Short mmCIF file of C-alpha atoms in Angstrom, two decimals:
data_model
loop_
_atom_site.label_atom_id
_atom_site.label_comp_id
_atom_site.label_asym_id
_atom_site.label_seq_id
_atom_site.Cartn_x
_atom_site.Cartn_y
_atom_site.Cartn_z
CA MET A 157 21.54 19.90 -14.91
CA LEU A 158 23.03 16.48 -14.19
CA ASN A 159 20.82 13.45 -13.62
CA PRO A 160 20.94 12.60 -9.86
CA ALA A 161 22.20 9.09 -10.59
CA LEU A 162 25.05 10.44 -12.73
CA LYS A 163 25.83 13.05 -10.08
CA ALA A 164 25.96 10.28 -7.44
CA LEU A 165 28.32 8.24 -9.61
CA LEU A 166 30.64 11.23 -10.11
CA ILE A 167 30.74 11.91 -6.36
CA GLN A 168 31.59 8.30 -5.54
CA MET A 169 34.25 8.10 -8.24
CA SER A 170 35.76 11.41 -7.10
CA ALA A 171 35.84 10.23 -3.48
CA LEU A 172 37.46 6.97 -4.56
CA LEU A 173 40.11 8.80 -6.60
CA MET A 174 40.84 11.17 -3.70
CA SER A 175 41.17 8.18 -1.34
CA MET A 176 43.66 6.52 -3.69
CA ILE A 177 45.70 9.73 -3.97
CA ILE A 178 45.81 10.17 -0.19
CA ASN A 179 46.82 6.54 0.20
CA THR A 180 49.63 6.98 -2.35
CA ILE A 181 50.98 10.23 -0.86
CA PHE A 182 50.78 9.53 2.87
CA PHE A 183 51.30 5.77 2.96
CA THR A 184 54.25 5.29 0.62
CA ASP A 185 55.94 2.69 2.83
CA ASP A 186 52.82 0.83 3.76
CA THR A 187 49.34 0.54 2.31
CA LEU A 188 46.44 1.92 4.33
CA ASP A 189 44.51 -0.91 5.96
CA ILE A 190 41.58 -1.79 3.78
CA GLN A 191 38.97 -1.10 6.48
CA TYR A 192 40.34 2.40 6.96
CA PHE A 193 40.39 2.91 3.20
CA PHE A 194 36.63 2.25 3.05
CA ILE A 195 36.06 4.64 5.97
CA LEU A 196 38.16 7.30 4.24
CA HIS A 197 36.20 6.81 1.01
CA ALA A 198 32.87 7.14 2.87
CA SER A 199 34.01 10.27 4.71
CA LEU A 200 35.21 11.97 1.54
CA ALA A 201 31.96 11.11 -0.25
CA LEU A 202 30.02 12.66 2.61
CA LEU A 203 32.24 15.75 2.51
CA LEU A 204 31.56 16.19 -1.22
CA THR A 205 27.78 15.96 -0.68
CA LEU A 206 28.05 18.70 1.96
CA MET A 207 30.19 20.88 -0.30
CA PHE A 208 27.75 20.59 -3.21
CA ARG A 209 24.67 20.80 -0.96
CA ILE A 210 23.24 17.48 -2.05
CA ALA A 211 19.83 16.53 -0.59
CA ILE A 212 20.09 15.03 2.87
CA TRP A 213 18.91 11.53 1.94
CA TRP A 214 21.73 11.32 -0.65
CA ARG A 215 24.24 12.13 2.09
CA TYR A 216 23.29 8.96 3.96
CA ILE A 217 23.48 6.93 0.76
CA HIS A 218 26.90 8.27 -0.19
CA PHE A 219 28.34 7.71 3.29
CA LEU A 220 26.92 4.23 3.81
CA SER A 221 27.59 2.80 0.34
CA PRO A 222 31.41 2.51 0.70
CA LEU A 223 30.99 1.06 4.20
CA LEU A 224 28.58 -1.55 2.81
CA MET A 225 31.12 -2.39 0.11
CA GLY A 226 33.69 -2.89 2.87
CA VAL A 227 31.43 -5.30 4.72
CA LEU A 228 30.75 -7.26 1.53
CA TYR A 229 34.48 -7.38 0.81
CA TYR A 230 35.14 -9.03 4.16
CA LEU A 231 32.26 -11.49 3.78
CA GLN A 232 33.74 -12.80 0.50
CA LEU A 233 30.33 -13.81 -0.86
CA PRO A 234 30.03 -15.86 -4.06
CA SER A 235 29.74 -13.70 -7.20
CA TRP A 236 26.31 -15.10 -8.17
CA ILE A 237 24.78 -13.52 -5.06
CA TYR A 238 25.66 -10.07 -6.41
CA LEU A 239 23.99 -10.89 -9.72
CA ILE A 240 20.79 -11.96 -7.99
CA ALA A 241 20.86 -8.86 -5.78
CA PHE A 242 21.31 -6.67 -8.86
CA ILE A 243 18.40 -8.30 -10.69
CA LEU A 244 16.11 -7.97 -7.66
CA SER A 245 17.12 -4.34 -7.13
CA LEU A 246 16.50 -3.60 -10.79
CA GLY A 247 13.08 -5.23 -10.59
CA VAL A 248 12.10 -3.17 -7.54
CA TYR A 249 13.65 0.21 -8.27
CA TRP A 250 13.61 0.01 -12.08
CA THR A 251 13.80 3.61 -13.44
CA THR A 252 14.32 5.35 -10.09
CA TYR A 253 17.53 6.88 -11.50
CA ALA A 254 15.37 8.81 -14.02
CA THR A 255 12.08 9.35 -12.18
CA GLN A 256 13.71 10.10 -8.79
CA VAL A 257 10.80 8.26 -7.19
CA PRO A 258 12.03 5.31 -5.10
CA PHE A 259 9.92 2.39 -3.96
CA TYR A 260 8.67 3.24 -0.48
CA PRO A 261 5.28 1.95 0.71
CA SER A 262 2.81 3.99 2.77
CA CYS A 263 1.24 2.70 6.00
CA SER A 264 -2.18 1.29 6.91
CA ILE A 265 -3.26 4.50 8.68
CA VAL A 266 -2.88 6.39 5.41
CA TRP A 267 -4.86 3.75 3.48
CA GLN A 268 -7.78 4.13 5.87
CA GLN A 269 -7.70 7.94 5.81
CA VAL A 270 -7.60 8.05 2.02
CA ALA A 271 -10.47 5.56 1.78
CA ASP A 272 -12.52 7.80 4.11
CA LEU A 273 -12.29 10.59 1.52
CA LEU A 274 -14.31 8.59 -0.99
CA ILE A 275 -18.08 9.06 -0.87
CA PRO A 276 -19.85 5.79 0.01
CA GLU A 277 -22.39 4.34 -2.41
CA ARG A 278 -21.03 6.41 -5.27
CA GLU A 279 -18.96 5.27 -8.23
CA ILE A 280 -15.68 7.17 -7.96
CA LYS A 281 -12.76 6.50 -10.28
CA PHE A 282 -9.67 6.36 -8.10
CA ILE A 283 -6.07 5.76 -9.15
CA ASP A 284 -2.86 5.36 -7.19
CA ILE A 285 0.09 6.44 -9.36
CA GLY A 286 3.02 4.41 -8.08
CA SER A 287 0.91 1.75 -6.40
CA GLY A 288 3.80 -0.42 -5.19
CA ILE A 289 2.60 -3.79 -3.94
CA GLY A 290 -1.02 -2.64 -3.97
CA ASP A 291 -1.95 -2.18 -0.31
CA LEU A 292 -3.65 1.21 -0.71
CA CYS A 293 -5.71 0.11 -3.71
CA THR A 294 -6.87 -3.14 -2.15
CA THR A 295 -7.88 -1.29 1.03
CA VAL A 296 -9.82 1.39 -0.86
CA ALA A 297 -11.51 -1.26 -3.05
CA LEU A 298 -12.52 -3.23 0.04
CA LEU A 299 -13.87 -0.27 2.03
CA LYS A 300 -15.51 1.50 -0.93
CA PRO A 301 -16.80 -1.33 -3.17
CA CYS A 302 -18.79 1.06 -5.39
CA SER A 303 -15.61 2.79 -6.51
CA ILE A 304 -13.49 1.83 -9.51
CA VAL A 305 -9.96 1.47 -8.12
CA THR A 306 -6.82 1.31 -10.25
CA GLY A 307 -3.14 1.18 -9.39
CA ILE A 308 -0.28 1.77 -11.79
CA GLU A 309 3.33 0.84 -11.04
CA ILE A 310 6.38 1.16 -13.27
CA ALA A 311 8.61 -1.37 -11.45
CA PRO A 312 7.87 -4.97 -12.49
CA ILE A 313 8.40 -6.82 -9.21
CA PRO A 314 6.09 -4.64 -7.04
CA TRP A 315 3.51 -4.67 -9.86
CA LEU A 316 3.67 -8.48 -10.09
CA ILE A 317 3.28 -8.81 -6.33
CA SER A 318 0.24 -6.48 -6.36
CA LYS A 319 -1.28 -8.43 -9.24
CA VAL A 320 -0.84 -11.80 -7.50
CA ARG A 321 -2.08 -10.48 -4.14
CA GLY A 322 -5.10 -8.85 -5.75
CA TYR A 323 -5.99 -12.09 -7.51
CA ALA A 324 -5.47 -14.16 -4.34
CA ASN A 325 -7.67 -11.80 -2.29
CA ARG A 326 -10.25 -11.49 -5.08
CA SER A 327 -9.89 -7.73 -4.93
CA SER A 328 -11.81 -5.58 -7.39
CA ALA A 329 -8.78 -3.29 -7.71
CA ASN A 330 -7.12 -3.32 -11.11
CA PHE A 331 -3.32 -3.16 -11.33
CA LYS A 332 -1.46 -1.94 -14.41
CA ILE A 333 2.24 -1.79 -15.21
CA GLY A 334 3.46 1.40 -16.81
CA ASN A 335 4.34 5.06 -16.41
CA TYR A 336 1.61 7.31 -15.01
CA ASN A 337 2.77 10.10 -17.29
CA LYS A 338 1.22 8.19 -20.17
CA LEU A 339 -2.22 8.23 -18.49
CA ASN A 340 -4.86 10.87 -19.03
CA PHE A 341 -5.84 12.12 -15.56
CA SER A 342 -9.21 13.28 -16.91
CA ASP A 343 -10.32 9.64 -16.67
CA TYR A 344 -10.23 9.78 -12.85
CA ASP A 345 -12.04 11.59 -10.06
CA ILE A 346 -9.24 11.13 -7.51
CA VAL A 347 -5.52 10.77 -8.18
CA PHE A 348 -3.35 9.65 -5.25
CA ALA A 349 0.43 10.12 -5.26
CA TYR A 350 3.18 9.12 -2.87
CA LEU A 351 6.18 10.07 -4.97
CA SER A 352 9.11 12.33 -4.05
CA PRO A 353 9.84 16.07 -3.91
CA ALA A 354 11.53 15.88 -7.31
CA ALA A 355 8.31 14.78 -9.04
CA MET A 356 5.81 17.18 -7.50
CA THR A 357 6.13 20.14 -9.87
CA SER A 358 5.67 18.06 -13.02
CA LEU A 359 2.81 16.15 -11.35
CA TRP A 360 1.00 19.42 -10.64
CA GLU A 361 1.48 20.60 -14.22
CA LYS A 362 -0.03 17.35 -15.51
CA ALA A 363 -2.91 17.57 -13.04
CA GLN A 364 -3.63 21.18 -14.02
CA ALA A 365 -3.61 20.30 -17.70
CA GLU A 366 -5.73 17.14 -17.54
CA MET A 367 -7.84 16.75 -14.40
CA ARG A 368 -11.48 17.79 -14.51
CA SER A 369 -12.91 20.57 -12.38
CA GLN A 370 -13.82 19.40 -8.85
CA SER A 371 -11.59 16.33 -9.16
CA LEU A 372 -9.05 15.77 -6.40
CA LEU A 373 -5.29 15.31 -6.35
CA ILE A 374 -3.99 13.75 -3.12
CA SER A 375 -0.31 13.74 -2.17
CA TYR A 376 1.00 11.94 0.87
CA GLU A 377 3.97 13.51 2.65
CA PHE A 378 5.19 15.71 -0.22
CA GLU A 379 3.71 19.16 -0.80
CA ILE A 380 3.52 20.77 -4.23
CA PRO A 381 5.93 23.74 -4.24
CA ASN A 382 4.30 27.19 -4.19
CA VAL A 383 0.78 25.74 -4.28
CA LYS A 384 -1.49 26.04 -1.26
CA PRO A 385 -3.40 22.82 -0.61
CA SER A 386 -7.17 22.96 -0.32
CA ARG A 387 -6.89 20.94 2.88
CA THR A 388 -4.39 18.92 4.88
CA ILE A 389 -4.95 15.84 7.00
CA LYS A 390 -2.70 14.84 9.88
CA SER A 391 -1.82 11.21 9.50
CA ASP A 392 -2.20 9.74 13.00
CA GLY A 393 0.90 7.94 14.16
CA THR A 394 3.18 9.58 11.61
CA SER A 395 4.68 13.03 11.21
CA ALA A 396 3.67 13.30 7.55
CA LEU A 397 0.62 15.12 6.20
CA ILE A 398 -1.85 14.20 3.49
CA TYR A 399 -2.22 17.13 1.09
CA LEU A 400 -5.48 17.60 -0.81
CA TYR A 401 -5.63 19.74 -3.95
CA LEU A 402 -9.11 20.38 -5.37
CA ILE A 403 -8.93 21.16 -9.07
CA GLN A 404 -10.96 24.24 -9.91
CA ARG A 405 -11.36 25.76 -13.33
CA SER A 406 -12.62 29.23 -14.15
CA ILE A 407 -15.73 29.51 -16.29
CA ILE A 408 -15.23 32.20 -18.92
#
């Protein structure tokens, strides 16, 4: 099975090649206006995503990317701006091409609802896997000061921002940089995840293998396939649910 990033590249290159062929065949006496060429490229890329039944969010990306390139072409920006944009994008999205988990922060309503799940006056080890810029962890640490709160983030720029913000706010939350797959979930009572549909099956397998009995896996927005949650919470003000999975082990 092709990596999604490689599949996206192949679709864009195929759409570009098809656009060039159409331009050569049907506009032999005159070249297709550049703005229409970008529109043709975007339309063909969208058509290919529909033909191959690509996930809906990729359809938007494939359609809008050539149009964005067209806008940038007309703006004639200096080349160093593209280098800076590439470095910043790399720092934020890092290994998204492999993990299929983009940077996308949750909202304050979710932070409060997750914090409410922690028992007051009890030391609970809580970790946010993919902690972004640290808002959830700092909120939980503030509202539940007896808990030990950790966030781990693989992308360097969001991690650095969370680290600086935590230090500036004197938060007790601890922020690490790294891949959550290298953690042992048995070290935590509650594991919170806001990832993507592509990561949920492997996350559940890791949780099943490592988390202790009566510990809790929380997933915001994305449900684990073919696994019934122990409980769901409606996130006020959003259409997404918070899924709670209580880990239970049989005693033989």
